Short mmCIF file of C-alpha atoms and ligand atoms in Angstrom, two decimals:
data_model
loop_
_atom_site.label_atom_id
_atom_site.label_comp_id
_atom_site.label_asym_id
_atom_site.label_seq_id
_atom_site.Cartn_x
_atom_site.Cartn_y
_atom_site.Cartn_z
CA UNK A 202 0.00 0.00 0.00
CA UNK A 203 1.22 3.37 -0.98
CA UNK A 204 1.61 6.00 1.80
CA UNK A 205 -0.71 8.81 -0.16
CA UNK A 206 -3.47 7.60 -2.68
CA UNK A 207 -4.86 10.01 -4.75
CA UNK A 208 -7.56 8.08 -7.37
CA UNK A 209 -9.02 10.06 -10.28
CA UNK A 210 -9.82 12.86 -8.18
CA UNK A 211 -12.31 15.48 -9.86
CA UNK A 212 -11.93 18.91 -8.25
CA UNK A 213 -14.48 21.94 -8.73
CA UNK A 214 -13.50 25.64 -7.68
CA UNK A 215 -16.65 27.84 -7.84
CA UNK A 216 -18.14 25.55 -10.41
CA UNK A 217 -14.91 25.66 -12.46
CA UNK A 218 -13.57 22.17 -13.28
CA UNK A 219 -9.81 22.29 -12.20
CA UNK A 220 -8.52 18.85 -11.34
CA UNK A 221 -9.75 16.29 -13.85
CA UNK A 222 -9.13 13.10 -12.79
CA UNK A 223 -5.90 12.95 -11.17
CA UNK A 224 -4.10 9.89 -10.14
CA UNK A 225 -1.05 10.31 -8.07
CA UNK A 226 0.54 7.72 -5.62
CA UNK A 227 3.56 8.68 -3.51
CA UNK A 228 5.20 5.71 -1.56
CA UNK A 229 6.25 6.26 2.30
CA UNK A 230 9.56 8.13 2.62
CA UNK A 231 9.73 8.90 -1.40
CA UNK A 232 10.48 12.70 -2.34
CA UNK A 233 8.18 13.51 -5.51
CA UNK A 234 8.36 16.03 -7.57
CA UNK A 235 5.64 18.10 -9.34
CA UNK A 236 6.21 20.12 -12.07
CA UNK A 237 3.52 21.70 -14.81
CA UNK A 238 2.54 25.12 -16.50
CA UNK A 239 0.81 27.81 -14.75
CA UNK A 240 -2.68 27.18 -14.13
CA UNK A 241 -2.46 23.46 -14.39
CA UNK A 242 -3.96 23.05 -10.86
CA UNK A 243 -0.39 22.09 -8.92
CA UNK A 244 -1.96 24.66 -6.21
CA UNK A 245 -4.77 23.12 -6.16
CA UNK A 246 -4.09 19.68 -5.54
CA UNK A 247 -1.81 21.44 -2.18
CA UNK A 248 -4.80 23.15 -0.87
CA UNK A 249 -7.33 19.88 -1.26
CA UNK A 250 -4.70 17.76 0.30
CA UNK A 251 -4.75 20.00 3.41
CA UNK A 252 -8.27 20.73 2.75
CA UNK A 253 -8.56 24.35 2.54
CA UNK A 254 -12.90 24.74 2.38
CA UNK A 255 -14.25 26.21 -1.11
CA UNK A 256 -13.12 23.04 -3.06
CA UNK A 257 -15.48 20.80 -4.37
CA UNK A 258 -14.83 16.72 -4.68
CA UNK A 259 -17.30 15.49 -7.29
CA UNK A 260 -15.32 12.13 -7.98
CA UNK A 261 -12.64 10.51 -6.80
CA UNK A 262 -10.68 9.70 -3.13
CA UNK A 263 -7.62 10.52 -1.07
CA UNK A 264 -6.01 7.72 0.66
CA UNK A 265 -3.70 8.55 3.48
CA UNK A 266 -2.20 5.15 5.01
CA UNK A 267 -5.38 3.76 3.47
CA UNK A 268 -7.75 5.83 5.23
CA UNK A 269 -10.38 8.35 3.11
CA UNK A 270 -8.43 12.21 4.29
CA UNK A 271 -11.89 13.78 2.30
CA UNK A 272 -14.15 14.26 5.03
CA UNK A 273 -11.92 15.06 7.71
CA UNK A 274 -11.26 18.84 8.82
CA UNK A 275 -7.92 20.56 8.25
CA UNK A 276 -6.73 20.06 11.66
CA UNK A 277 -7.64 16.42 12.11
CA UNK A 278 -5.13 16.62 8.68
CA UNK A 279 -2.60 18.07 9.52
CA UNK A 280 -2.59 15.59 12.98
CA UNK A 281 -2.69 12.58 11.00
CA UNK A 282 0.79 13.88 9.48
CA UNK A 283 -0.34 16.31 6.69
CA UNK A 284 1.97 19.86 6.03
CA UNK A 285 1.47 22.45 3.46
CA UNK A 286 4.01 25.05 2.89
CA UNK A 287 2.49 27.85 0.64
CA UNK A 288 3.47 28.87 -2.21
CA UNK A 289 2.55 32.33 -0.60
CA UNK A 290 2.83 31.92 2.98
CA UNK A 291 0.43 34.35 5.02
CA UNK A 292 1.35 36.81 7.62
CA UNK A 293 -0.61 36.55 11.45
CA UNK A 294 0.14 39.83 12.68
CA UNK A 295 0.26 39.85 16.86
CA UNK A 296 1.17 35.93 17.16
CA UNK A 297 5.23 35.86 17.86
CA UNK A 298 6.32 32.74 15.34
CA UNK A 299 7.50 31.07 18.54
CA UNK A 300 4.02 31.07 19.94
CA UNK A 301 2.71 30.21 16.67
CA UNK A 302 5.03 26.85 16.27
CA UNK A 303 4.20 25.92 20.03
CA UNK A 304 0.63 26.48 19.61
CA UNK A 305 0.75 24.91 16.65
CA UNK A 306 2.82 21.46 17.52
CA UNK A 307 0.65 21.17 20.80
CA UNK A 308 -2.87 21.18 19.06
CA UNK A 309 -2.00 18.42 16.63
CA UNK A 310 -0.11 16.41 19.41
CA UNK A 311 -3.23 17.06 21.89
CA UNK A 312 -5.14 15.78 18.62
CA UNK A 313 -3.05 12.77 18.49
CA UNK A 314 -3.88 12.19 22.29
CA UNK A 315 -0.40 13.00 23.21
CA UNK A 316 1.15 15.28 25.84
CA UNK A 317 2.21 18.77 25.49
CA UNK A 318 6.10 19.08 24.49
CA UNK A 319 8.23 20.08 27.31
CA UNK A 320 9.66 23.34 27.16
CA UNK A 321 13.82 22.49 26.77
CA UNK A 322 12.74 19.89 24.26
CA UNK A 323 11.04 23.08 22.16
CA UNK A 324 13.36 25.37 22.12
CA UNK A 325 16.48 22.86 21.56
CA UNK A 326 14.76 22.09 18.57
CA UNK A 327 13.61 25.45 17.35
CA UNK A 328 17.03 26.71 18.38
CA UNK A 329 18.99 24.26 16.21
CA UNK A 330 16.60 24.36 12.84
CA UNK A 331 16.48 28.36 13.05
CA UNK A 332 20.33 27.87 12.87
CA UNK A 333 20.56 25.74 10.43
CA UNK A 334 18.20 28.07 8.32
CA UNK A 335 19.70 31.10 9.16
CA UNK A 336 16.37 32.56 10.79
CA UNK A 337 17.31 34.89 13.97
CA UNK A 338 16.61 35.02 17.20
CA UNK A 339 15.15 38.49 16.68
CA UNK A 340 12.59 37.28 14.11
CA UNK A 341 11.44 34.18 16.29
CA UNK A 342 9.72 37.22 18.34
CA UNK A 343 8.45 39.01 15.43
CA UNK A 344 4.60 38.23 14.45
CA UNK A 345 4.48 35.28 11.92
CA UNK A 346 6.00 36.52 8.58
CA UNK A 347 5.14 40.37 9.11
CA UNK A 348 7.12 42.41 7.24
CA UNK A 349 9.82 39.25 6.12
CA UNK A 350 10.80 38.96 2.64
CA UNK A 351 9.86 36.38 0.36
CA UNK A 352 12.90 34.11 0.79
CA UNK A 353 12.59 34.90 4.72
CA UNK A 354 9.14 33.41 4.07
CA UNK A 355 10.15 30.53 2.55
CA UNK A 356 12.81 29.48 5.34
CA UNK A 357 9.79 30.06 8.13
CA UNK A 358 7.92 27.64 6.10
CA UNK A 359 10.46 24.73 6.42
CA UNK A 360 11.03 25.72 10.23
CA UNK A 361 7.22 24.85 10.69
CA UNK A 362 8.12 21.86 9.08
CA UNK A 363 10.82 20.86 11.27
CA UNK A 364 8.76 21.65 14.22
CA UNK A 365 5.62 19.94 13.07
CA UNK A 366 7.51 17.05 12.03
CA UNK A 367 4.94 15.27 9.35
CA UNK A 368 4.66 12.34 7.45
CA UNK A 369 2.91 14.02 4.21
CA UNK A 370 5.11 17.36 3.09
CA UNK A 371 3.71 19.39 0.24
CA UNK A 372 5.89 22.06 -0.51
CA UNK A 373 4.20 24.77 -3.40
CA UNK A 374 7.12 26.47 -5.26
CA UNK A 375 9.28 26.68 -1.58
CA UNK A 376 11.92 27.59 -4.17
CA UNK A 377 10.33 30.55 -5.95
CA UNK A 378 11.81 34.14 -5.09
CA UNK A 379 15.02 32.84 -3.28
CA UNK A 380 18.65 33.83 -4.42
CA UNK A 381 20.83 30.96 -5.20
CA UNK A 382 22.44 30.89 -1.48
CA UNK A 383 19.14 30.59 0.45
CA UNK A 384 18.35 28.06 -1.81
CA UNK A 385 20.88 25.83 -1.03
CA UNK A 386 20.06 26.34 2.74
CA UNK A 387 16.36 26.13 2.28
CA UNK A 388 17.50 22.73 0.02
CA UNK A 389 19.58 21.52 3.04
CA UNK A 390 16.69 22.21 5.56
CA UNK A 391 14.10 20.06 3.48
CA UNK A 392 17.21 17.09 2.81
CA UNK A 393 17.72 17.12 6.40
CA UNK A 394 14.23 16.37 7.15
CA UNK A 395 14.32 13.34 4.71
CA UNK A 396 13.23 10.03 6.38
CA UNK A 397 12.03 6.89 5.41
CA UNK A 398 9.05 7.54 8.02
CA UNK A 399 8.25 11.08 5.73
CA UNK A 400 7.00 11.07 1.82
CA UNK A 401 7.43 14.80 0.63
CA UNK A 402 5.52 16.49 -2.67
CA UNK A 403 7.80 19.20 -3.97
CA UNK A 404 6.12 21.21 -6.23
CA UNK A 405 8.34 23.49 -8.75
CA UNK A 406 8.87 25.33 -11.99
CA UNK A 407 12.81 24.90 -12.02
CA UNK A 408 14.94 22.24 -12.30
CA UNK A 409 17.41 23.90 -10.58
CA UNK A 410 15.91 23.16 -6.89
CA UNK A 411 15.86 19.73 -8.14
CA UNK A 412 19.63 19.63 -8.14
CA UNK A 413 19.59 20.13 -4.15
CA UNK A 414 16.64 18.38 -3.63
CA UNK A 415 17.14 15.55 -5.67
CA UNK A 416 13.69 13.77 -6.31
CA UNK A 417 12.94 9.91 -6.71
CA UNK A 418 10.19 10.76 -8.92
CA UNK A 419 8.84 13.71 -11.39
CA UNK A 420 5.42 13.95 -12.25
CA UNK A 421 4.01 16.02 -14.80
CA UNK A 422 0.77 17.97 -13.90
CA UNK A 423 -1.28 19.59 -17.38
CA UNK A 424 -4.56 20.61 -17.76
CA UNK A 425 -5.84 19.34 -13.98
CA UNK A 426 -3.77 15.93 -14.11
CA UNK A 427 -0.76 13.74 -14.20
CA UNK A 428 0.08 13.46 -17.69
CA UNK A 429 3.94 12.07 -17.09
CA UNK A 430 5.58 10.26 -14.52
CA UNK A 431 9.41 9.26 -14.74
CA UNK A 432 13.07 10.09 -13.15
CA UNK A 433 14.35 12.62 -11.97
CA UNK A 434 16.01 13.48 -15.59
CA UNK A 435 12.65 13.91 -16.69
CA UNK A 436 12.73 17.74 -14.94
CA UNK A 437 16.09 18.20 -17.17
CA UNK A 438 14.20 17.00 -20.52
CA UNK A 439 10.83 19.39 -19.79
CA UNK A 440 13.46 22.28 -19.04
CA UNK A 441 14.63 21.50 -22.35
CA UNK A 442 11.53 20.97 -24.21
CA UNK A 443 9.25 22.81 -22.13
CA UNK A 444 5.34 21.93 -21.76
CA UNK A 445 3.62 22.12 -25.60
CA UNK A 446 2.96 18.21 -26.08
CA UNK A 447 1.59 17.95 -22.56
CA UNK A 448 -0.65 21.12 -23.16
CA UNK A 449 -1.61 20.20 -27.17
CA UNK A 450 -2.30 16.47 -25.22
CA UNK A 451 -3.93 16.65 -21.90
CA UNK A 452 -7.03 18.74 -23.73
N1 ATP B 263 -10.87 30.21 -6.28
C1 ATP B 263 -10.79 30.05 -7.61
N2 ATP B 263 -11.74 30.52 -8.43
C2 ATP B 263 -11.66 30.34 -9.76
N3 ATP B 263 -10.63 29.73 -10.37
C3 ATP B 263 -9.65 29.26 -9.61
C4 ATP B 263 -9.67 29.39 -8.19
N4 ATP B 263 -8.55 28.82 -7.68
C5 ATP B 263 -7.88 28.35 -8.76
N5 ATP B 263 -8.52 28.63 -9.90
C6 ATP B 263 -8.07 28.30 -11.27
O1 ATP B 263 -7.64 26.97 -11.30
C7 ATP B 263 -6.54 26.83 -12.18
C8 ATP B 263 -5.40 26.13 -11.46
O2 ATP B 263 -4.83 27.00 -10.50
P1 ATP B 263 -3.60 26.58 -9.58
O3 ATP B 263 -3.30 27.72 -8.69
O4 ATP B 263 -3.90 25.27 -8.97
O5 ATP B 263 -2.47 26.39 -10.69
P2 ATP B 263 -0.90 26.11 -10.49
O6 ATP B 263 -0.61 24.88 -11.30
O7 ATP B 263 -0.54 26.11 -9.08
O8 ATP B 263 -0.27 27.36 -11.24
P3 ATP B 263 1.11 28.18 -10.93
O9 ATP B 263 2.21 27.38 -11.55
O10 ATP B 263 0.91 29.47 -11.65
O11 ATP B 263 1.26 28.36 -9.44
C9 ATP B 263 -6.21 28.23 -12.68
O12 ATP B 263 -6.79 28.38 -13.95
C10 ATP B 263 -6.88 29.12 -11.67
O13 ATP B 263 -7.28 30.34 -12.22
MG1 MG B 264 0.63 27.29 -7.88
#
C-alpha cells in the first residue's frame, strides 16, 4: 500500500472544473516532484490535500495510510501527518512565530492524544533548525511573517516543518523568489528532514531546486492531471523541451 493515494480525483472551484481526474501515488519516505505550466492546478491539488474549504470533490478519493483524508477537517489533517508550505505563505500579525510553532505542535499532538512538548525539548529544537536556516533570534519574536521577505518566508515555512515534524510534506514552489544561497540552505533544511518515516511532494517550476533536492520521482501535472511520470532526468528534458505536447495532449 502506498503511503498517499490520490484516485481520479475530480476537483471543482466555484463551479470551475480544475482537477480532472488525477491519479497520483507517492510511496512512504519517497520525495516527488511536481512540475507543470501555470494554471495546471499544482496549487490546487496542495490546498485539497490539506483541505482548505471552497473546493469541491465530485469524484474521486484521497487515501492517506489507506484511510479516506476527504471528510476530515484541516486540523484532524494536519494531525494525521499532513503539512502544506504555501506557495505564498500568510502573515498573522500579533502571534510571535515562537508562539505560533508551540501552539501549533501542541494542538496536533493534543489531537493525536499526546502530551504537550516540554519546554527544553522546544526550544532545543527550534534553536537548532532556526540555525541551520539562518532565521534569527530576533525574528522568532516578530509576528508570523510580518514584514519578512519572500525568501525569509520561505525558510519560516520549512522551520514549521521541522517543528511539526509530518509524514505528508507538500511544498508549493518553496523555491520561488530565493537567491541561489538561500536556496541551497532552504535545500539543506528540506534534505535534512528526509526520512524513510516522511514522503514529501515538492512542487516546482525549475529544475534547478531539483539539483539540491534531488527527487525519486517527477510527475508532470497539465490541464488538472498527471500526464507524465518518470526520473528525476525527466525535470532536465521538460526544461529543455518545455510543456507544448503535454498542453496540445492533456485537452
Ligand atoms: N478560487 C478560484 N476561483 C476560480 N478559479 C480558480 C480558483 N482557484 C484556482 N482557480 C483556477 O484553477 C486553475 C489552477 O490554478 P492553480 O493555482 O492550482 O495552478 P498552479 O498549477 O498552481 O499554477 P502556478 O504554476 O501558476 O502556481 C487556474 O486556472 C486558476 O485560475
Ligand atoms: Mg501554484
Amino acid at each position: 500500500m502506498s503511503f498517499l493515494e490520490i484516485k481520479n480525483l475530480h476537483v471543482e472551484v466555484e463551479d470551475k472544473k480544475i482537477l480532472k481526474g488525477l491519479t497520483l501515488t507517492v510511496e512512504k519516505g519517497q520525495v516527488a516532484a511536481i512540475m507543470g505550466p501555470n494554471g495546471s492546478g499544482k496549487s490546487t491539488l496542495a490546498y485539497v490535500l490539506a483541505g482548505k474549504p471552497g473546493y469541491q470533490i465530485t469524484e474521486g478519493d484521497i487515501l492517506l495510510n489507506g484511510e479516506s483524508i476527504l471528510e476530515m477537517a484541516p486540523d484532524e489533517r494536519a494531525a494525521k501527518g499532513v503539512f502544506l508550505a504555501f506557495q505564498y505563505p500568510v502573515e498573522v500579525p500579533g502571534v510571535a512565530t515562537m508562539t505560533f510553532l508551540r501552539t501549533s505542535l501542541n494542538a496536533q499532538r493534543k489531537t493525536r492524544g499526546e502530551g504537550e512538548v516540554s519546554t527544553p525539548e522546544f526550544m532545543k529544537l527550534v534553536r537548532e533548525t532556526s540555525a541551520h536556516l539562518g532565521i534569527s533570534a530576533d525574528m522568532l519574536k516578530r509576528g508570523v511573517n510580518v514584514g519578512f521577505s519572500g525568501g525569509e518566508k520561505k525558510r519560516q515555512e520549512i522551520l514549521q516543518m521541522a517543528v511539526l515534524q509530518p509524514r505528508l510534506a507538500v511544498l508549493d514552489e518553496t523555491d520561488s523568489g530565493l537567491d541561489i544561497d538561500a536556496l541551497k540552505v532552504v535545500a539543506d533544511g528540506v534534505n535534512r528532514l528526509r526520512s524513510p518515516e516522511r514522503s514529501m511532494i515538492v512542487i516546482t517550476h525549475y529544475q534547478r531546486l531539483l539539483n539540491y533536492i534531488v527527487p525519486d520521482v517527477v510527475h508532470v501535472m497539465a490541464k488538472g492531471k498527471v500526464v507524465r511520470t518518470g526520473g528525476k532526468e525527466l525535470a532536465l528534458e521538460l526544461e529543455a523541451k518545455g510543456y507544448a505536447e503535454y498542453v496540445g495532449e492533456a485537452a
